[in-house]
mmCIF file with all atom_site columns, C-alpha atoms in Angstrom:
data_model
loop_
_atom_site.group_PDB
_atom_site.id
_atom_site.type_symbol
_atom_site.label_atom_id
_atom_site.label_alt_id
_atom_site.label_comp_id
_atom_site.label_asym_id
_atom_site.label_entity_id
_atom_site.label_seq_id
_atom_site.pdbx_PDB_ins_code
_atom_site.Cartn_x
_atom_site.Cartn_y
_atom_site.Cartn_z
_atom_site.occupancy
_atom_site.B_iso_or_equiv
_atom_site.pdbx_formal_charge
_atom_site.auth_seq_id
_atom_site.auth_comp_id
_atom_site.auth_asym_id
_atom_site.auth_atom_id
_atom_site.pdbx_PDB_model_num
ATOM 1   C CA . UNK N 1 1   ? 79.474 149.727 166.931 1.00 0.00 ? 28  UNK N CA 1
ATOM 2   C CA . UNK N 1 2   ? 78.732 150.026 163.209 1.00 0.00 ? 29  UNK N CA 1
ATOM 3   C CA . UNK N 1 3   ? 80.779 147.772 160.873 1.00 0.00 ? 30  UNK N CA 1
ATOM 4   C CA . UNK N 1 4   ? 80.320 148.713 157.045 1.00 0.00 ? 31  UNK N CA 1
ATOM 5   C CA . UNK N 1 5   ? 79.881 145.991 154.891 1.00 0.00 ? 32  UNK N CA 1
ATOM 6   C CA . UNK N 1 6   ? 82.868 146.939 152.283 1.00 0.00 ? 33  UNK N CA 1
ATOM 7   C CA . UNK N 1 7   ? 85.279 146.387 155.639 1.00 0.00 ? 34  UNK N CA 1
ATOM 8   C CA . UNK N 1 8   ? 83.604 143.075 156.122 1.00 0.00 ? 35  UNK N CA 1
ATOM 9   C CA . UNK N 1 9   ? 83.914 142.538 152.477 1.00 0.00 ? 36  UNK N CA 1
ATOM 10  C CA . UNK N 1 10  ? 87.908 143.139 152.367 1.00 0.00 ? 37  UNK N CA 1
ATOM 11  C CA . UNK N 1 11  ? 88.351 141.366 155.758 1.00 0.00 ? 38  UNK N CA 1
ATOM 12  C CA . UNK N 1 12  ? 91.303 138.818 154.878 1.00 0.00 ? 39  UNK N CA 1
ATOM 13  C CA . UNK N 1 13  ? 92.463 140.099 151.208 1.00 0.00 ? 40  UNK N CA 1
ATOM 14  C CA . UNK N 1 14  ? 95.905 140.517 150.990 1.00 0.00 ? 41  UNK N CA 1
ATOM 15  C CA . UNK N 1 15  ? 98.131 141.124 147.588 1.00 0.00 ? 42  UNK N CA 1
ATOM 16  C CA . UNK N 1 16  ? 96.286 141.434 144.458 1.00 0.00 ? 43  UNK N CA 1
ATOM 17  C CA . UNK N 1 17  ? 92.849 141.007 145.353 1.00 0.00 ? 44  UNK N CA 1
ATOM 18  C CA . UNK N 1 18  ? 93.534 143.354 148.028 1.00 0.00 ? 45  UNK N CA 1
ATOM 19  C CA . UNK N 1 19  ? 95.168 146.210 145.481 1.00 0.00 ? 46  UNK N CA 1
ATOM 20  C CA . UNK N 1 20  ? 91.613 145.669 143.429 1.00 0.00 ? 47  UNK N CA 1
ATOM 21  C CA . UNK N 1 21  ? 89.268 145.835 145.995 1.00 0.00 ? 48  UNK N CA 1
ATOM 22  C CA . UNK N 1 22  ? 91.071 149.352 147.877 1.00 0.00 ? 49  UNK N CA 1
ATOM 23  C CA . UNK N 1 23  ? 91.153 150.480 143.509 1.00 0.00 ? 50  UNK N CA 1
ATOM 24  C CA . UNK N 1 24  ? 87.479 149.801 143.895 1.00 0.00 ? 51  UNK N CA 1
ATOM 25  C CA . UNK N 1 25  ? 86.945 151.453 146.755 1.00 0.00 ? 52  UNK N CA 1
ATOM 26  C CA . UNK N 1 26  ? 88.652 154.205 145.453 1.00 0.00 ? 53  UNK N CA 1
ATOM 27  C CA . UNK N 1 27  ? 86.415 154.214 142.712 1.00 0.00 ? 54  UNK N CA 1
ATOM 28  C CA . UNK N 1 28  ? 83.232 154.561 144.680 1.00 0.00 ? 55  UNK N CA 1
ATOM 29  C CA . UNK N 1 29  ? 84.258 157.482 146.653 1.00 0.00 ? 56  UNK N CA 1
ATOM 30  C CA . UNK N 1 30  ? 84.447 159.656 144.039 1.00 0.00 ? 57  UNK N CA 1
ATOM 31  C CA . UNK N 1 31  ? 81.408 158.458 142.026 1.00 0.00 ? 58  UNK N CA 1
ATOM 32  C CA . UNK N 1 32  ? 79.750 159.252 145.495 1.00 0.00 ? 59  UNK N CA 1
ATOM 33  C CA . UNK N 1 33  ? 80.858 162.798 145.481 1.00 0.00 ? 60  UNK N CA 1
ATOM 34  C CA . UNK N 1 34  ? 79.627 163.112 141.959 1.00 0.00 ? 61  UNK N CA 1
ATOM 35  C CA . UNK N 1 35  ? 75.961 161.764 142.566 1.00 0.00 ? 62  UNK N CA 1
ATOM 36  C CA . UNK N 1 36  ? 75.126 164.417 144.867 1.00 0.00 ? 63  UNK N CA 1
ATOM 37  C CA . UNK N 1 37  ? 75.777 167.335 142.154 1.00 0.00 ? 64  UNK N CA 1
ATOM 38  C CA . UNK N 1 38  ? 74.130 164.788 139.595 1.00 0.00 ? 65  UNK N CA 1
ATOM 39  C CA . UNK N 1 39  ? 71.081 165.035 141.751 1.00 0.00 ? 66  UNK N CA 1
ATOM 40  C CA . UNK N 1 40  ? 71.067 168.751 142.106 1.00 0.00 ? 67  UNK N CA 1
ATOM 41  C CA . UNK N 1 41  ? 71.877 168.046 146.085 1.00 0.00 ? 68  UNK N CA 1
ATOM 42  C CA . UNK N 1 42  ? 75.336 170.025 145.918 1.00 0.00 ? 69  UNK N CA 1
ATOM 43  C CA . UNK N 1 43  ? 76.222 172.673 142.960 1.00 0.00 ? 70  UNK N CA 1
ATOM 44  C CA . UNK N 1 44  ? 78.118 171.053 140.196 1.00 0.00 ? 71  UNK N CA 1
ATOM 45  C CA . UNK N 1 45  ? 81.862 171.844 140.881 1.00 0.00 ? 72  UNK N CA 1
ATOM 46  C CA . UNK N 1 46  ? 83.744 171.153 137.476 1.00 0.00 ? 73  UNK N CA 1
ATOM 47  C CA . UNK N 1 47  ? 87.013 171.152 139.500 1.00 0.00 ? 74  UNK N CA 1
ATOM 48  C CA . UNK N 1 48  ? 85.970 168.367 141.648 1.00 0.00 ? 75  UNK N CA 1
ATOM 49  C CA . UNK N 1 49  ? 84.534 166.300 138.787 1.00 0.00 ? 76  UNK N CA 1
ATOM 50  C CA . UNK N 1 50  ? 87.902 166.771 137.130 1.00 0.00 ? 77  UNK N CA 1
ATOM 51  C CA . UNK N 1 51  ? 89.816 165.676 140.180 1.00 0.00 ? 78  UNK N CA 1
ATOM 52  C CA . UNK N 1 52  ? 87.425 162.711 140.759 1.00 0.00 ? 79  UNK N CA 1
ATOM 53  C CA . UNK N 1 53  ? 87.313 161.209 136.681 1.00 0.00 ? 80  UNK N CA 1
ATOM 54  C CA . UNK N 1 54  ? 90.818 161.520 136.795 1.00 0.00 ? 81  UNK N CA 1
ATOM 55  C CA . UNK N 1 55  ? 91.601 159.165 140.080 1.00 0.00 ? 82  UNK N CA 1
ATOM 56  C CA . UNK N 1 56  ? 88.823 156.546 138.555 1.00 0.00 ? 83  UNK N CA 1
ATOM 57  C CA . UNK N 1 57  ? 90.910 156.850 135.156 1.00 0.00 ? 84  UNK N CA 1
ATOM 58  C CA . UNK N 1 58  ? 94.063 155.762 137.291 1.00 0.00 ? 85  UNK N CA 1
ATOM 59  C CA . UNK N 1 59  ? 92.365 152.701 138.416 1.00 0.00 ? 86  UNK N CA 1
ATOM 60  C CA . UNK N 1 60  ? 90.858 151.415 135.065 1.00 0.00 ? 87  UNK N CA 1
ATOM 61  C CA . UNK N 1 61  ? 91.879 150.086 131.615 1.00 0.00 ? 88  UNK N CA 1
ATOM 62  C CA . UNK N 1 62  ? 95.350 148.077 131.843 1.00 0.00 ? 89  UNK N CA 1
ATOM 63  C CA . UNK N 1 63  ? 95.467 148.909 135.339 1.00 0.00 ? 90  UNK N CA 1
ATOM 64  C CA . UNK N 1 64  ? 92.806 148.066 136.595 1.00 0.00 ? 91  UNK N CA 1
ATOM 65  C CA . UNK N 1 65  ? 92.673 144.375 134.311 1.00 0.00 ? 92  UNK N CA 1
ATOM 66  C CA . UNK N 1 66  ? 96.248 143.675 135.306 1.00 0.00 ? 93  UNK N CA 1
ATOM 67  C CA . UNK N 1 67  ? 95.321 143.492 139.097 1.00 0.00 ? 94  UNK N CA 1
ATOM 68  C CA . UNK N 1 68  ? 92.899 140.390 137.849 1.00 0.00 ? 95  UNK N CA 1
ATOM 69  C CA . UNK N 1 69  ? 95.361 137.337 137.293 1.00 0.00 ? 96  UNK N CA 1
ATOM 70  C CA . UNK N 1 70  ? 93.611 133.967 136.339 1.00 0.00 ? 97  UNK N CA 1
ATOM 71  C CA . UNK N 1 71  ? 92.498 132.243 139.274 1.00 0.00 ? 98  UNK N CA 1
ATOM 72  C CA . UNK N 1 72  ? 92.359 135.026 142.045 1.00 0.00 ? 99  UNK N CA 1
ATOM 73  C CA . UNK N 1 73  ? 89.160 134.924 142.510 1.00 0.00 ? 100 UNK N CA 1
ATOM 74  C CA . UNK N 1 74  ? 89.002 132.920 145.577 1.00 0.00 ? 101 UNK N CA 1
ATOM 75  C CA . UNK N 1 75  ? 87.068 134.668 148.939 1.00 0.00 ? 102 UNK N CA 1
ATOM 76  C CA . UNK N 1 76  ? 87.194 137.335 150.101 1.00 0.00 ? 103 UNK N CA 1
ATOM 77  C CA . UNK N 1 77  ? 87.062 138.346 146.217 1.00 0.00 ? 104 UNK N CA 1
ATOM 78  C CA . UNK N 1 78  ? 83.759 138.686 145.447 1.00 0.00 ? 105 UNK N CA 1
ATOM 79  C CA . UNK N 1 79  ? 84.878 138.336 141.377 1.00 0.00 ? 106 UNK N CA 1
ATOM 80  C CA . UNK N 1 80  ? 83.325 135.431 139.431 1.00 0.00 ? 107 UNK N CA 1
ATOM 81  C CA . UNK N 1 81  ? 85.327 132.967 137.083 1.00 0.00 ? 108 UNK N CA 1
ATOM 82  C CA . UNK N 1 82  ? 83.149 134.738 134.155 1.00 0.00 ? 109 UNK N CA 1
ATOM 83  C CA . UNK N 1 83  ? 85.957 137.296 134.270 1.00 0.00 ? 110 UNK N CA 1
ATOM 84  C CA . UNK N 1 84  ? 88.278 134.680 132.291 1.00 0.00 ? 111 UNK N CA 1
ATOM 85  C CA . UNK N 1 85  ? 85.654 132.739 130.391 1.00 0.00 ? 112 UNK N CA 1
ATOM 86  C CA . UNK N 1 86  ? 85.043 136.392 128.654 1.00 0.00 ? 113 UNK N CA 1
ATOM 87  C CA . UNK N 1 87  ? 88.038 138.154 129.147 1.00 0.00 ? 114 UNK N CA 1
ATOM 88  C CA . UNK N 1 88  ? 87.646 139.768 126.062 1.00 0.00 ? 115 UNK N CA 1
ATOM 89  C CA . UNK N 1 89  ? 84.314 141.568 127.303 1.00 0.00 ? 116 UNK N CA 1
ATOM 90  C CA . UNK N 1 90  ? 86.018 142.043 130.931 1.00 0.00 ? 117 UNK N CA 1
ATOM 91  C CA . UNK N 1 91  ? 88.647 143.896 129.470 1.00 0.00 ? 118 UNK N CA 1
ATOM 92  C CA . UNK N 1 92  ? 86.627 146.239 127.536 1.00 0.00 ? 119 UNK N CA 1
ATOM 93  C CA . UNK N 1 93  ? 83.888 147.104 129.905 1.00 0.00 ? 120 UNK N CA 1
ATOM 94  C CA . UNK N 1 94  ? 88.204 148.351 131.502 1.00 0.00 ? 121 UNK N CA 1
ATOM 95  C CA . UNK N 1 95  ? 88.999 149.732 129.129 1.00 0.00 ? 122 UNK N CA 1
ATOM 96  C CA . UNK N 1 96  ? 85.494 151.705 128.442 1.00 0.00 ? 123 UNK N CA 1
ATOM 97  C CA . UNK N 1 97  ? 85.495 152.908 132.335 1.00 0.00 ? 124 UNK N CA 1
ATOM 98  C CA . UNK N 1 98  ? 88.635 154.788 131.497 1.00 0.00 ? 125 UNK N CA 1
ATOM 99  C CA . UNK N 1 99  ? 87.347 156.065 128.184 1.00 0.00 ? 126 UNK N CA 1
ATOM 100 C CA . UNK N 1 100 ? 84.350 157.421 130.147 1.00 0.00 ? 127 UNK N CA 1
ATOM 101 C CA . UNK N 1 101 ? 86.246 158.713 133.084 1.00 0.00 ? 128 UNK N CA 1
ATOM 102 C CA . UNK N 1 102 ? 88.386 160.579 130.055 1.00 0.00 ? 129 UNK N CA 1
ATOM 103 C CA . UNK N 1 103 ? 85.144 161.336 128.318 1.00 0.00 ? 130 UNK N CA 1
ATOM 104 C CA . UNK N 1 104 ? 83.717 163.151 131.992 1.00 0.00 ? 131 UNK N CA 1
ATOM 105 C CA . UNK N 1 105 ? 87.183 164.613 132.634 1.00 0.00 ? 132 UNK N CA 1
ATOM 106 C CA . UNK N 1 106 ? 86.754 166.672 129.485 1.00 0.00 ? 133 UNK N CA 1
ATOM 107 C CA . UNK N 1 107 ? 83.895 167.509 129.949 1.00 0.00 ? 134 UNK N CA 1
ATOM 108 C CA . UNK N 1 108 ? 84.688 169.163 133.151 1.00 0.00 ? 135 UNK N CA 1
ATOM 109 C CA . UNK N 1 109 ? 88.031 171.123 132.339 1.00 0.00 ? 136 UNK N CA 1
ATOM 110 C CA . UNK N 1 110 ? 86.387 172.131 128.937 1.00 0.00 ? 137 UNK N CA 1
ATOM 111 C CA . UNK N 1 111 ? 83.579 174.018 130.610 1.00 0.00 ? 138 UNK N CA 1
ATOM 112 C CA . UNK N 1 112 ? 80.954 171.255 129.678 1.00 0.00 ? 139 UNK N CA 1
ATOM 113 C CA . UNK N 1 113 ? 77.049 172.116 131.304 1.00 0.00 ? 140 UNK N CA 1
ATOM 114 C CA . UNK N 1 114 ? 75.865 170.761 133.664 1.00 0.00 ? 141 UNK N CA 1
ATOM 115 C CA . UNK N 1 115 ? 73.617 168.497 131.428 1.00 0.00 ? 142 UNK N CA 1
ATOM 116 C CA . UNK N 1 116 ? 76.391 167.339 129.691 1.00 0.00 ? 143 UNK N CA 1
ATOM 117 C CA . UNK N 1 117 ? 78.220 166.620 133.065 1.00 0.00 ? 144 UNK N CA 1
ATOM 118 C CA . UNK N 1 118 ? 75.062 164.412 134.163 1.00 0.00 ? 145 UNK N CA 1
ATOM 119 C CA . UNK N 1 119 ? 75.124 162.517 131.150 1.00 0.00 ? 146 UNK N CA 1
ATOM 120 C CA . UNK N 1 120 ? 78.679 161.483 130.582 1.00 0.00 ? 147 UNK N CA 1
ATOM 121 C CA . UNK N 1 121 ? 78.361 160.486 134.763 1.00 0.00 ? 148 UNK N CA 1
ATOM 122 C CA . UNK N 1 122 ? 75.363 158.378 133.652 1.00 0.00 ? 149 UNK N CA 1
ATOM 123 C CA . UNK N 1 123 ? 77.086 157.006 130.805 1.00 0.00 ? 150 UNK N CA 1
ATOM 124 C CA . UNK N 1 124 ? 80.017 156.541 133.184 1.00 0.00 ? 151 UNK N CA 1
ATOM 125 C CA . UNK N 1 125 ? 77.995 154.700 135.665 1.00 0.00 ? 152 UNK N CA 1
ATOM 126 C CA . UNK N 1 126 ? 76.120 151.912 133.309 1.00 0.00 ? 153 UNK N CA 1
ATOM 127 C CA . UNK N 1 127 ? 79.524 150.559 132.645 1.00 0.00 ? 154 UNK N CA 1
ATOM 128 C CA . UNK N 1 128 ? 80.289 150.123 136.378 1.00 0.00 ? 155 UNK N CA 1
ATOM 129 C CA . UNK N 1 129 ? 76.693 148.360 136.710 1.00 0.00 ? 156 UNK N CA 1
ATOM 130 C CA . UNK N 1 130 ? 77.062 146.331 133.724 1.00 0.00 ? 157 UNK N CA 1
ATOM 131 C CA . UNK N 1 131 ? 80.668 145.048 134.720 1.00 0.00 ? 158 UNK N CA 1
ATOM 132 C CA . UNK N 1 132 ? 79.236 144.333 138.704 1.00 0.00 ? 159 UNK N CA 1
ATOM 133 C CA . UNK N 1 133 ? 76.258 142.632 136.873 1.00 0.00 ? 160 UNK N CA 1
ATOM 134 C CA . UNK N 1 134 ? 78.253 140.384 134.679 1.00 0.00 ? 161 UNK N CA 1
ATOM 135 C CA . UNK N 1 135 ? 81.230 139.589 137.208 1.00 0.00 ? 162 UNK N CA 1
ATOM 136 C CA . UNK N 1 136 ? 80.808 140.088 140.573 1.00 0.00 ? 163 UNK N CA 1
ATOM 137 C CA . UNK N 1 137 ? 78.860 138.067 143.136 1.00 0.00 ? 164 UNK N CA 1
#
């Protein structure tokens, strides 16, 4: 029986921390449908790309900051107390996701190359790593 580690992960959230981690989840699946056409493993499919930047919009900015109130970051939240020492920085690294997800949304449904496609994903990308590296265990 395989048991994947995001199920362990979200074993026991309910409410809030629950809404974040499925928006999260969310999230991942459709950066991991864009990664293979970043890596030249499927063809680039603008459509797709336009379908998946707009679903990560929906769960960033406001939306995504609003699901974070002060002091739910007990387990099985794997979000540090950083988050409201630097709220300020929390809620732009948001607020950027969903300027980037905008950013590669346009540049799918306005017939953006392929290069261009790669490097607004990439850009995309750093500001999930650099949010997971400053506030998440």
């Amino acid at each position: 029986m395989t048991v994947s580690i995001a199920a362990i992960a979200h074993e026991g959230a309910t409410g809030v921390v629950k809404e974040r981690m499925e928006g999260m989840k969310a999230i991942g699946q459709q950066v991991k449908i864009m990664v293979p056409m970043m890596k030249g493993a499927l063809p680039y499919d603008p459509d797709q790309v336009a379908k998946a930047a707009t679903i990560i919009e929906g769960h960033s900015g406001e939306t995504f900051t609003a699901l974070f109130p002060e002091g739910s970051n007990g387990k099985p939240s794997e979000a540090l107390s950083d988050i409201w020492e630097d709220w300020s920085k929390f809620t732009n690294l948001a607020n950027e996701l969903h300027a980037k997800a905008s950013d590669l949304k346009s540049v799918a449904v306005s017939g953006g190359s392929e290069d261009d496609f790669k490097a607004s994903l990439g850009e995309m990308m750093q500001t999930c790593k650099s949010c997971h590296s400053d506030f998440k265990e």
